[in-house]
Short mmCIF file of C-alpha atoms in Angstrom, two decimals:
data_model
loop_
_atom_site.label_atom_id
_atom_site.label_comp_id
_atom_site.label_asym_id
_atom_site.label_seq_id
_atom_site.Cartn_x
_atom_site.Cartn_y
_atom_site.Cartn_z
CA UNK K 1 99.93 50.43 108.06
CA UNK K 2 102.76 52.95 107.22
CA UNK K 3 102.87 55.92 108.26
CA UNK K 4 106.02 56.73 108.45
CA UNK K 5 106.02 59.93 106.24
CA UNK K 6 103.56 61.59 109.53
CA UNK K 7 106.32 60.16 111.99
CA UNK K 8 109.31 62.08 109.70
CA UNK K 9 106.87 65.61 109.44
CA UNK K 10 106.35 64.91 113.04
CA UNK K 11 109.67 64.42 114.62
CA UNK K 12 110.49 67.48 112.02
CA UNK K 13 107.24 69.56 113.16
CA UNK K 14 108.61 69.85 116.87
CA UNK K 15 111.86 71.70 115.90
CA UNK K 16 109.66 74.89 115.18
CA UNK K 17 106.29 74.39 116.73
CA UNK K 18 105.43 73.86 120.35
CA UNK K 19 104.80 69.83 120.38
CA UNK K 20 105.20 69.73 117.02
CA UNK K 21 101.18 70.63 116.75
CA UNK K 22 99.13 73.52 116.12
CA UNK K 23 96.39 72.62 118.95
CA UNK K 24 96.82 70.48 121.67
CA UNK K 25 94.65 67.36 121.39
CA UNK K 26 96.37 66.82 117.83
CA UNK K 27 99.26 65.46 119.62
CA UNK K 28 97.70 61.80 119.85
CA UNK K 29 99.19 62.47 123.87
CA UNK K 30 95.50 61.03 124.93
CA UNK K 31 96.10 57.94 123.10
CA UNK K 32 99.54 57.01 122.41
CA UNK K 33 101.64 57.18 118.95
CA UNK K 34 102.56 59.80 116.85
CA UNK K 35 99.64 61.98 115.07
CA UNK K 36 98.53 61.32 111.53
CA UNK K 37 99.01 64.69 109.06
CA UNK K 38 96.87 65.15 106.63
CA UNK K 39 97.13 65.51 103.17
CA UNK K 40 93.89 66.02 101.78
CA UNK K 41 89.97 64.67 102.44
CA UNK K 42 86.66 64.49 100.09
CA UNK K 43 83.61 63.21 101.24
CA UNK K 44 83.63 60.79 104.26
CA UNK K 45 87.41 60.58 103.65
CA UNK K 46 90.79 61.41 104.84
CA UNK K 47 94.01 61.13 103.70
CA UNK K 48 97.76 60.97 105.21
CA UNK K 49 101.14 62.00 103.74
CA UNK K 50 101.46 57.72 103.38
CA UNK K 51 98.55 58.09 101.61
CA UNK K 52 96.39 56.11 104.04
CA UNK K 53 92.44 56.38 103.51
CA UNK K 54 90.19 56.77 106.59
CA UNK K 55 86.80 56.76 107.04
CA UNK K 56 86.44 59.82 108.94
CA UNK K 57 84.63 61.07 111.87
CA UNK K 58 85.27 64.28 113.12
CA UNK K 59 84.86 66.75 110.64
CA UNK K 60 87.15 69.37 111.42
CA UNK K 61 85.64 68.86 114.57
CA UNK K 62 81.87 69.71 113.28
CA UNK K 63 81.48 71.91 110.09
CA UNK K 64 81.69 69.60 107.53
CA UNK K 65 77.85 68.77 108.00
CA UNK K 66 78.01 67.51 104.31
CA UNK K 67 81.18 65.87 104.22
CA UNK K 68 84.54 67.28 103.39
CA UNK K 69 85.49 69.15 99.81
CA UNK K 70 81.99 69.74 99.33
CA UNK K 71 81.97 71.15 95.59
CA UNK K 72 79.48 73.73 96.36
CA UNK K 73 81.98 75.33 99.10
CA UNK K 74 84.47 74.78 97.34
CA UNK K 75 83.51 76.28 93.95
CA UNK K 76 81.98 79.32 96.16
CA UNK K 77 85.26 79.69 97.90
CA UNK K 78 87.27 79.61 94.40
CA UNK K 79 84.65 82.28 93.05
CA UNK K 80 85.07 84.30 96.02
CA UNK K 81 88.98 84.41 95.91
CA UNK K 82 89.10 85.97 92.04
CA UNK K 83 87.90 89.05 93.56
CA UNK K 84 90.35 89.13 96.40
CA UNK K 85 91.33 87.52 100.12
CA UNK K 86 90.94 90.21 102.73
CA UNK K 87 89.27 93.97 102.21
CA UNK K 88 89.09 95.07 105.60
CA UNK K 89 86.09 97.01 105.25
CA UNK K 90 82.21 95.82 104.04
CA UNK K 91 80.89 93.98 102.22
CA UNK K 92 77.25 92.55 100.64
CA UNK K 93 78.19 89.43 102.29
CA UNK K 94 78.79 89.64 105.49
CA UNK K 95 75.00 91.88 105.58
CA UNK K 96 73.56 88.67 103.47
CA UNK K 97 74.92 85.78 106.14
CA UNK K 98 73.88 88.40 108.89
CA UNK K 99 70.14 88.35 107.86
CA UNK K 100 70.49 84.54 107.24
CA UNK K 101 71.84 84.40 110.75
CA UNK K 102 69.03 86.32 112.19
CA UNK K 103 66.44 84.04 109.87
CA UNK K 104 67.77 81.42 111.27
CA UNK K 105 68.75 81.27 115.36
CA UNK K 106 65.57 82.18 117.58
CA UNK K 107 67.84 84.21 119.88
CA UNK K 108 69.66 86.56 117.15
CA UNK K 109 68.08 89.29 116.34
CA UNK K 110 71.78 91.06 115.30
CA UNK K 111 74.69 89.44 115.35
CA UNK K 112 78.61 90.43 114.94
CA UNK K 113 81.31 88.44 113.14
CA UNK K 114 84.93 87.11 114.34
CA UNK K 115 87.07 85.07 113.38
CA UNK K 116 87.45 82.44 115.66
CA UNK K 117 84.38 80.55 118.84
CA UNK K 118 86.76 81.87 121.29
CA UNK K 119 86.44 85.79 119.86
CA UNK K 120 82.69 84.90 119.94
CA UNK K 121 82.81 83.72 123.31
CA UNK K 122 85.52 86.55 124.93
CA UNK K 123 83.00 89.12 123.02
CA UNK K 124 79.88 87.70 124.19
CA UNK K 125 81.13 87.59 127.78
CA UNK K 126 82.61 91.10 127.59
CA UNK K 127 79.21 92.64 126.07
CA UNK K 128 77.37 90.86 128.86
CA UNK K 129 78.91 92.73 131.76
CA UNK K 130 78.92 96.09 130.02
CA UNK K 131 75.28 95.51 129.61
CA UNK K 132 74.75 94.93 132.85
CA UNK K 133 77.31 96.36 134.45
CA UNK K 134 78.16 93.09 136.91
CA UNK K 135 81.68 91.23 137.02
CA UNK K 136 81.02 88.00 137.35
CA UNK K 137 80.16 84.95 135.02
CA UNK K 138 79.27 81.22 135.71
CA UNK K 139 80.53 78.70 133.61
CA UNK K 140 79.61 74.74 134.06
CA UNK K 141 82.71 72.35 134.67
CA UNK K 142 83.55 70.61 131.75
CA UNK K 143 82.43 72.66 129.04
CA UNK K 144 85.06 74.53 126.42
CA UNK K 145 84.80 78.32 125.60
CA UNK K 146 87.52 78.92 123.87
CA UNK K 147 91.11 79.61 125.59
CA UNK K 148 90.09 82.85 126.80
CA UNK K 149 91.69 83.87 130.00
CA UNK K 150 87.99 83.66 131.61
CA UNK K 151 87.53 80.73 130.90
CA UNK K 152 90.29 78.69 131.85
CA UNK K 153 89.10 77.91 135.52
CA UNK K 154 89.87 74.51 137.35
CA UNK K 155 86.35 73.59 138.53
CA UNK K 156 86.10 74.47 142.50
CA UNK K 157 83.80 72.56 145.07
CA UNK K 158 81.30 74.27 147.14
CA UNK K 159 78.82 76.92 146.82
CA UNK K 160 81.17 79.82 146.47
CA UNK K 161 84.32 78.25 145.77
CA UNK K 162 85.99 80.89 142.92
CA UNK K 163 87.67 79.45 140.26
CA UNK K 164 91.62 78.86 140.30
CA UNK K 165 93.09 79.04 137.15
CA UNK K 166 94.08 75.70 134.89
CA UNK K 167 96.52 77.48 132.91
CA UNK K 168 99.89 79.34 133.54
CA UNK K 169 99.33 82.49 132.50
CA UNK K 170 96.28 83.46 133.84
CA UNK K 171 96.43 84.99 136.84
CA UNK K 172 94.03 84.63 139.56
CA UNK K 173 92.08 88.21 139.39
CA UNK K 174 91.07 86.75 136.07
CA UNK K 175 89.82 83.77 137.82
CA UNK K 176 87.96 85.34 140.32
CA UNK K 177 85.24 86.40 138.52
CA UNK K 178 84.39 83.09 137.16
CA UNK K 179 82.10 80.91 139.36
CA UNK K 180 82.34 77.60 138.41
CA UNK K 181 79.23 75.14 138.37
CA UNK K 182 78.22 71.31 137.76
CA UNK K 183 76.39 70.73 134.77
CA UNK K 184 72.53 69.33 134.93
CA UNK K 185 72.33 70.95 138.63
CA UNK K 186 69.95 73.50 139.22
CA UNK K 187 70.22 74.06 142.23
CA UNK K 188 74.06 74.37 142.87
CA UNK K 189 73.18 77.61 140.17
CA UNK K 190 70.46 78.62 142.99
CA UNK K 191 73.63 78.22 145.52
CA UNK K 192 76.24 80.13 143.46
CA UNK K 193 73.06 82.86 142.26
CA UNK K 194 72.38 83.87 145.92
CA UNK K 195 76.14 84.02 147.44
CA UNK K 196 76.64 86.22 145.17
CA UNK K 197 73.32 88.31 144.96
CA UNK K 198 73.48 91.03 142.04
CA UNK K 199 77.41 90.44 141.26
CA UNK K 200 76.57 88.24 138.41
CA UNK K 201 76.58 89.46 134.52
CA UNK K 202 76.49 85.98 132.42
CA UNK K 203 76.01 82.56 132.70
CA UNK K 204 77.81 80.87 129.61
CA UNK K 205 77.10 76.95 128.79
CA UNK K 206 76.92 74.44 126.28
CA UNK K 207 73.23 73.49 126.30
CA UNK K 208 74.73 69.99 124.75
CA UNK K 209 78.29 69.77 125.80
CA UNK K 210 80.64 67.98 123.63
CA UNK K 211 84.27 68.60 125.11
CA UNK K 212 83.71 66.37 127.79
CA UNK K 213 82.37 63.89 125.30
CA UNK K 214 78.54 64.58 124.63
CA UNK K 215 76.71 64.55 127.01
CA UNK K 216 72.58 65.81 127.14
CA UNK K 217 70.54 68.50 129.41
CA UNK K 218 68.86 66.51 131.82
CA UNK K 219 64.15 67.10 131.44
CA UNK K 220 63.73 70.77 132.83
CA UNK K 221 67.66 72.02 132.84
CA UNK K 222 67.81 73.89 130.41
CA UNK K 223 64.06 75.69 131.10
CA UNK K 224 65.36 75.72 134.73
CA UNK K 225 68.02 77.99 134.07
CA UNK K 226 66.17 79.89 131.19
CA UNK K 227 63.80 81.05 134.40
CA UNK K 228 66.42 81.91 136.96
CA UNK K 229 68.31 84.16 134.84
CA UNK K 230 65.13 85.92 133.66
CA UNK K 231 64.75 86.19 137.47
CA UNK K 232 68.02 87.60 138.33
CA UNK K 233 68.78 89.85 135.34
CA UNK K 234 71.26 87.63 134.41
CA UNK K 235 72.12 87.40 130.55
CA UNK K 236 71.69 83.60 129.37
CA UNK K 237 74.60 82.49 126.63
CA UNK K 238 74.12 79.61 125.00
CA UNK K 239 78.02 78.52 123.06
CA UNK K 240 76.79 76.97 120.53
CA UNK K 241 79.88 77.14 118.34
CA UNK K 242 79.62 72.92 117.51
CA UNK K 243 75.83 72.74 118.41
CA UNK K 244 74.68 75.65 115.88
CA UNK K 245 73.01 74.50 112.72
CA UNK K 246 74.14 70.90 113.26
CA UNK K 247 71.53 69.59 115.64
CA UNK K 248 68.82 71.94 114.00
CA UNK K 249 68.70 74.93 111.35
CA UNK K 250 68.26 77.13 114.66
CA UNK K 251 70.86 74.99 116.77
CA UNK K 252 69.77 73.54 119.94
CA UNK K 253 67.92 76.42 121.07
CA UNK K 254 65.15 75.61 118.73
CA UNK K 255 65.54 71.43 119.52
CA UNK K 256 64.86 72.22 123.07
CA UNK K 257 62.16 75.16 122.71
CA UNK K 258 64.43 77.18 125.44
CA UNK K 259 65.88 80.65 123.73
CA UNK K 260 69.10 82.20 125.23
CA UNK K 261 70.13 85.90 125.49
CA UNK K 262 73.05 85.26 123.33
CA UNK K 263 74.52 82.87 121.24
CA UNK K 264 78.31 82.07 119.91
CA UNK K 265 78.53 80.56 116.67
CA UNK K 266 81.32 78.99 114.36
CA UNK K 267 82.82 76.24 112.76
CA UNK K 268 79.57 75.79 110.58
CA UNK K 269 79.09 79.25 109.64
CA UNK K 270 82.22 79.65 107.60
CA UNK K 271 81.75 76.03 105.74
CA UNK K 272 85.25 74.91 107.46
CA UNK K 273 86.87 78.53 106.65
CA UNK K 274 88.16 80.18 110.33
CA UNK K 275 85.62 82.11 111.47
CA UNK K 276 83.19 82.70 114.63
CA UNK K 277 79.93 85.37 115.54
CA UNK K 278 78.38 86.01 118.91
CA UNK K 279 74.89 87.63 118.95
CA UNK K 280 71.45 88.01 120.63
CA UNK K 281 68.83 90.62 121.75
CA UNK K 282 68.96 93.83 119.90
CA UNK K 283 68.97 95.92 123.17
CA UNK K 284 71.88 93.79 124.59
CA UNK K 285 73.90 93.46 120.43
CA UNK K 286 73.75 97.83 120.32
CA UNK K 287 76.21 98.04 123.16
CA UNK K 288 78.21 96.88 120.86
CA UNK K 289 81.28 99.30 119.10
CA UNK K 290 80.30 101.30 117.34
CA UNK K 291 76.91 101.26 118.20
CA UNK K 292 77.81 101.42 121.94
CA UNK K 293 80.37 101.38 124.25
CA UNK K 294 81.45 98.08 124.79
CA UNK K 295 85.12 97.81 122.22
CA UNK K 296 85.23 94.63 119.84
CA UNK K 297 87.17 94.39 116.51
CA UNK K 298 88.85 92.63 113.95
CA UNK K 299 90.66 93.30 111.00
CA UNK K 300 89.38 89.32 109.10
CA UNK K 301 86.07 89.69 110.47
CA UNK K 302 83.90 89.24 107.93
CA UNK K 303 86.55 87.99 106.01
CA UNK K 304 85.13 87.11 101.91
CA UNK K 305 86.20 83.63 101.47
CA UNK K 306 84.77 82.74 104.96
CA UNK K 307 81.74 84.33 104.36
CA UNK K 308 81.01 82.83 100.41
CA UNK K 309 81.84 79.65 102.54
CA UNK K 310 78.99 80.50 105.43
CA UNK K 311 76.55 81.69 103.25
CA UNK K 312 76.72 78.65 100.71
CA UNK K 313 76.96 76.30 103.26
CA UNK K 314 73.75 77.66 105.55
CA UNK K 315 71.52 78.64 102.65
CA UNK K 316 71.50 75.37 101.70
CA UNK K 317 70.50 73.98 105.35
CA UNK K 318 68.65 76.51 105.38
CA UNK K 319 66.54 75.59 102.08
CA UNK K 320 67.07 71.10 102.45
CA UNK K 321 65.67 70.81 106.26
CA UNK K 322 65.93 66.83 104.89
CA UNK K 323 69.59 66.90 105.67
CA UNK K 324 68.35 66.71 109.86
CA UNK K 325 66.31 63.91 108.89
CA UNK K 326 69.36 62.10 106.88
CA UNK K 327 71.60 63.04 109.55
CA UNK K 328 69.32 61.64 112.18
CA UNK K 329 69.60 58.53 110.26
CA UNK K 330 72.77 58.29 110.27
CA UNK K 331 73.52 58.89 113.64
CA UNK K 332 70.77 56.18 114.69
CA UNK K 333 72.03 53.35 112.87
CA UNK K 334 75.44 54.09 113.61
CA UNK K 335 74.80 54.60 117.84
CA UNK K 336 72.31 51.97 117.94
CA UNK K 337 74.90 49.36 115.80
CA UNK K 338 77.35 49.90 118.75
CA UNK K 339 74.83 49.32 121.09
CA UNK K 340 73.82 46.50 119.66
CA UNK K 341 77.61 45.31 119.57
CA UNK K 342 78.02 45.92 123.16
CA UNK K 343 75.47 44.28 124.28
CA UNK K 344 75.79 41.13 121.95
CA UNK K 345 79.62 40.95 123.90
CA UNK K 346 78.34 41.75 126.90
CA UNK K 347 79.58 44.91 127.46
CA UNK K 348 77.74 48.05 129.06
CA UNK K 349 79.72 50.56 127.81
CA UNK K 350 77.76 54.21 127.74
CA UNK K 351 77.05 55.30 124.12
CA UNK K 352 75.23 59.17 124.19
CA UNK K 353 73.90 60.61 120.75
CA UNK K 354 71.65 63.41 119.94
CA UNK K 355 70.84 64.04 115.84
CA UNK K 356 74.73 63.41 114.09
CA UNK K 357 77.23 63.80 117.26
CA UNK K 358 77.43 60.83 119.51
CA UNK K 359 80.02 59.77 122.41
CA UNK K 360 81.67 56.00 123.10
CA UNK K 361 82.49 56.34 126.89
CA UNK K 362 84.53 53.26 128.48
CA UNK K 363 82.43 53.80 131.56
CA UNK K 364 79.05 52.01 132.91
CA UNK K 365 77.57 54.64 134.55
CA UNK K 366 75.42 56.92 132.99
CA UNK K 367 77.45 60.16 132.12
CA UNK K 368 75.85 63.16 132.62
CA UNK K 369 78.02 65.39 133.72
CA UNK K 370 81.79 66.18 134.03
CA UNK K 371 82.55 63.90 137.07
CA UNK K 372 80.63 61.02 135.20
CA UNK K 373 82.66 61.78 131.97
CA UNK K 374 85.91 61.74 134.87
CA UNK K 375 85.39 58.12 135.24
CA UNK K 376 85.76 56.59 132.23
CA UNK K 377 88.69 54.60 130.84
CA UNK K 378 91.23 56.28 129.50
CA UNK K 379 93.98 53.04 128.71
CA UNK K 380 90.78 51.37 127.31
CA UNK K 381 90.17 54.57 125.35
CA UNK K 382 93.78 55.18 123.97
CA UNK K 383 93.55 51.28 122.75
CA UNK K 384 90.35 51.37 121.34
CA UNK K 385 91.30 54.40 119.16
CA UNK K 386 94.73 52.65 118.08
CA UNK K 387 92.24 49.63 117.07
CA UNK K 388 89.57 52.18 115.28
CA UNK K 389 92.42 53.66 113.26
CA UNK K 390 94.39 50.52 112.00
CA UNK K 391 91.48 49.68 110.48
CA UNK K 392 90.64 52.49 108.76
CA UNK K 393 88.30 54.39 111.11
CA UNK K 394 89.71 58.20 112.75
CA UNK K 395 88.18 59.33 115.85
CA UNK K 396 88.39 62.37 117.67
CA UNK K 397 92.06 61.40 119.42
CA UNK K 398 90.52 62.28 122.94
CA UNK K 399 87.95 60.22 125.29
CA UNK K 400 86.25 63.57 125.99
CA UNK K 401 85.49 65.06 122.55
CA UNK K 402 82.17 64.23 120.55
CA UNK K 403 82.60 62.68 117.03
CA UNK K 404 80.62 64.46 114.38
CA UNK K 405 79.21 62.65 111.37
CA UNK K 406 78.29 63.89 107.70
CA UNK K 407 75.78 63.25 105.66
CA UNK K 408 78.72 61.78 103.38
CA UNK K 409 78.00 58.54 105.52
CA UNK K 410 76.15 55.92 103.43
CA UNK K 411 74.89 52.94 104.43
CA UNK K 412 77.84 50.43 104.04
CA UNK K 413 80.39 52.88 105.15
CA UNK K 414 78.36 52.82 108.42
CA UNK K 415 78.64 48.48 108.05
CA UNK K 416 82.36 48.92 107.68
CA UNK K 417 82.52 51.45 110.83
CA UNK K 418 80.37 49.06 113.31
CA UNK K 419 82.75 45.65 111.66
CA UNK K 420 85.45 48.10 112.60
CA UNK K 421 83.56 48.45 116.15
CA UNK K 422 83.21 45.19 116.63
CA UNK K 423 87.06 43.62 115.79
CA UNK K 424 88.81 46.53 118.05
CA UNK K 425 86.63 45.27 121.18
CA UNK K 426 87.43 41.83 119.95
CA UNK K 427 91.27 42.96 120.05
CA UNK K 428 91.72 44.94 123.16
CA UNK K 429 89.73 42.57 125.33
CA UNK K 430 91.55 39.34 124.09
#
C-alpha cells in the first residue's frame, strides 16, 4: 500500500493547521503512523489521495446510516443549493424537520436547531440551569459531550469531589459546578445528589456511551436515573448525538423505554452535513429565547442545505423501519463472527455491540464503564488498527471510539472484514 500523497499532505498541513488536522483523533497518535487524507467515499468504501480503497466502519462517526454519498441525500443537497446556501432567516424545511423530530423522538415536544453536537449540549445545560435556577450538573466519567468548557473535566474520586479542568483554558471556576460520577453506578449518583441537595440542575449522559468504546447500560440503570431525577427535580438529559435515529427511530430512549426531560441530537439529522439540535418538554423549551429568557442563537442554525439533507434522511428512516432490522443483522453477523474467531484462536477479548454500534476491546474483562475500558491494551489495538488498515479495513483510530455500521455492508463485505480480523490477530500475535 502506497500512502505517499497522504504523507505529503500531512507534512504540509502541519505548517498551517495545529497538529495537521482539524480534530485531534484524526492525527493517528493513538495508533501510530500518519493519517490518511480521504478524497471520496461511496457506499461502504472510502478512497484516500493515493487511490487506495478501504471498507470503512466509522461512517463519519455515525451519520452515514445508509452508506456514504447516498444518492437520495446527494440529490436533495444539490437541489437545495440551487436556491442558495444560507439565508439567516426562517425556512419551511426547518418547520418540517422540527415536526418530524417531535413525531419520532419520545422526549421532544419542541426542538431548536443548532450547528453541532457541542452547541446542542452546551445549550441544553444552559436551559436546564435557567429552568431550575440551579448551577451544578452531573456528567459521567468517560462520556463526551463536545468541547464546551463545562464538559472538559477530568474524573474525580469520592461522592463530593469536584471536577478539575482536563484542558488548559478551562477555569477552575467553570469546573467547580461539574460533578463526576462513574457510569452504571446508581449509588454514586445518590451520594452526589445527597451531598449537593437542591443544587443540581441537570444530569447529562450518553444513554449508550460510544466515546470510551461502546458500553451498554446495566439493567435498571437508566430507569434508576429517571427515578432519581424525577424525585429531585433534576433535568435528565440524554445526549443522543450518536445514538439518536441510529439505534431506533426514537433513539436509545425508545429502545430502552426511558424518557428523559431533554435530548441532544446531531450528525444524522444533517445527513452528514454539520448540524445539531436540542429539544425536550414544552415547559423547559419555552425558556429558550425568544419565547423565554435563556439566550441562544446562531446565524447558520437551520441551514437550508443541512435541513434538506436531514429531512431526506429522517423521512426515509421514518418510512422504512426495515432499516433497523437490516442494521441489526449486519451488527450481529459481524460481532458474532469476531467472537467466534477470537474463541477459535483462544483469545478472550471483549466485544460490545448494540444494533449497528460495536467495539472490540483488547481486554479480557467485561467493559461496563470508563475504568474497565481503560484496562484495554492500547498498544495491541494500535498494531491491530494498522494490520486491518493494510488489509483494506478502516477502523476508528482509537481503542476508545465506537464503530458505526451502515446498510451498505453486504454479507460478502462482512466476510472480508472477518477474514481481515483473523489475519490481523495472527499477524500481531506471531
